[in-house]
Amino acid sequence: GIQVEQSPPDLILQEGANSTLRCNFSDSVNNLQWFHQNPWGQLINLFYIPSGTKQNGRLSATTVATERYSLLYISSSQTTDSGVYFCAVGNDMRFGAGTRLTVKP
Amino acid sequence: GAGVSQSPSNKVTEKGKDVELRCDPISGHTALYWYRQSLGQGLEFLIYFQGNSAPDKSGLPSDRFSAERTGGSVSTLTIQRTQQEDSAVYLCASSGGGGVQETQYFGPGTRLLVL
């Protein structure tokens, strides 16, 4: 099956900083999604982005399908951005291990 | 309802017993998804319903797992003869049904502990 790797595994930021999270995948896909799980366990579907770029407020995502990676950008981070960010790829929604983000006030 | 609801919120059972987990999707959502999150395996996709049918059941971990959806609304995930490795948080999500590009809305999950 498709291998999904996310980096970095952990990231600690000061409030207001910007960050880039990466998702590498081993095969071409027609489905790639980003999710955020807050510290209380609630999952939120952020983006469906098999290719191209999308933006939603302070978050944006870019997928370069030909090079098999996707990036999630968080600008002007806030403490409420803390949690784990997952990418999932493929029709069988193979998840990466996630990036745990901690934003300090 | 206002959001996806799941019941029970917590379930403790003994190894070998059967359990049923319920998901109530957002009213009008035709697509429904089940996921599992465990310490050992991370997040896993289990099964997807479009209406009452599940075109692909290959994500279910074993034949002890089954899921059904009736009336295009409520779904039940059943685990027979539970094992300790079934301990996990079981998450349900629903979407409008236009395909994977539709935003999924998640419930709070059912935390299952098999003793």
PDB file of C-alpha atoms in Angstrom, chain A residues 38-80:
ATOM      1  CA  ASN A  38      -7.280  19.319  18.835  1.00  0.00           C
ATOM      2  CA  PRO A  39      -5.925  18.420  22.279  1.00  0.00           C
ATOM      3  CA  TRP A  40      -9.394  17.169  23.287  1.00  0.00           C
ATOM      4  CA  GLY A  41      -9.513  14.690  20.431  1.00  0.00           C
ATOM      5  CA  GLN A  42     -11.920  16.453  18.070  1.00  0.00           C
ATOM      6  CA  LEU A  43     -10.997  15.934  14.427  1.00  0.00           C
ATOM      7  CA  ILE A  44     -11.555  18.629  11.814  1.00  0.00           C
ATOM      8  CA  ASN A  45     -11.217  18.131   8.095  1.00  0.00           C
ATOM      9  CA  LEU A  46      -9.099  21.068   6.886  1.00  0.00           C
ATOM     10  CA  PHE A  47      -8.512  20.566   3.171  1.00  0.00           C
ATOM     11  CA  TYR A  48      -9.204  18.236   0.311  1.00  0.00           C
ATOM     12  CA  ILE A  49      -6.211  18.910  -1.921  1.00  0.00           C
ATOM     13  CA  PRO A  50      -5.032  16.205  -4.345  1.00  0.00           C
ATOM     14  CA  SER A  51      -3.233  18.914  -6.331  1.00  0.00           C
ATOM     15  CA  GLY A  52      -2.790  22.659  -6.427  1.00  0.00           C
ATOM     16  CA  THR A  53      -3.141  25.214  -3.663  1.00  0.00           C
ATOM     17  CA  LYS A  54      -5.968  26.163  -1.352  1.00  0.00           C
ATOM     18  CA  GLN A  55      -6.249  28.741   1.388  1.00  0.00           C
ATOM     19  CA  ASN A  56      -8.604  29.073   4.319  1.00  0.00           C
ATOM     20  CA  GLY A  57      -7.815  32.001   6.570  1.00  0.00           C
ATOM     21  CA  ARG A  58      -4.389  31.566   8.141  1.00  0.00           C
ATOM     22  CA  LEU A  59      -4.058  28.036   6.775  1.00  0.00           C
ATOM     23  CA  SER A  60      -3.085  27.093   3.276  1.00  0.00           C
ATOM     24  CA  ALA A  61      -2.057  23.864   1.601  1.00  0.00           C
ATOM     25  CA  THR A  62      -0.162  22.981  -1.538  1.00  0.00           C
ATOM     26  CA  THR A  63       0.129  19.563  -3.124  1.00  0.00           C
ATOM     27  CA  VAL A  64       2.694  18.833  -5.828  1.00  0.00           C
ATOM     28  CA  ALA A  65       1.286  15.581  -7.081  1.00  0.00           C
ATOM     29  CA  THR A  66       4.086  14.898  -9.560  1.00  0.00           C
ATOM     30  CA  GLU A  67       6.637  15.063  -6.743  1.00  0.00           C
ATOM     31  CA  ARG A  68       4.411  13.257  -4.244  1.00  0.00           C
ATOM     32  CA  TYR A  69       4.299  15.725  -1.415  1.00  0.00           C
ATOM     33  CA  SER A  70       1.935  18.150   0.217  1.00  0.00           C
ATOM     34  CA  LEU A  71       2.644  21.090   2.485  1.00  0.00           C
ATOM     35  CA  LEU A  72       0.413  22.671   5.092  1.00  0.00           C
ATOM     36  CA  TYR A  73       1.254  26.257   5.998  1.00  0.00           C
ATOM     37  CA  ILE A  74       0.124  27.872   9.224  1.00  0.00           C
ATOM     38  CA  SER A  75       0.708  31.593   9.446  1.00  0.00           C
ATOM     39  CA  SER A  76       0.591  33.763  12.559  1.00  0.00           C
ATOM     40  CA  SER A  77       0.032  30.705  14.713  1.00  0.00           C
ATOM     41  CA  GLN A  78      -2.303  30.862  17.692  1.00  0.00           C
ATOM     42  CA  THR A  79      -2.540  28.637  20.763  1.00  0.00           C
ATOM     43  CA  THR A  80      -5.758  27.212  19.332  1.00  0.00           C
TER      44      THR A  80
END
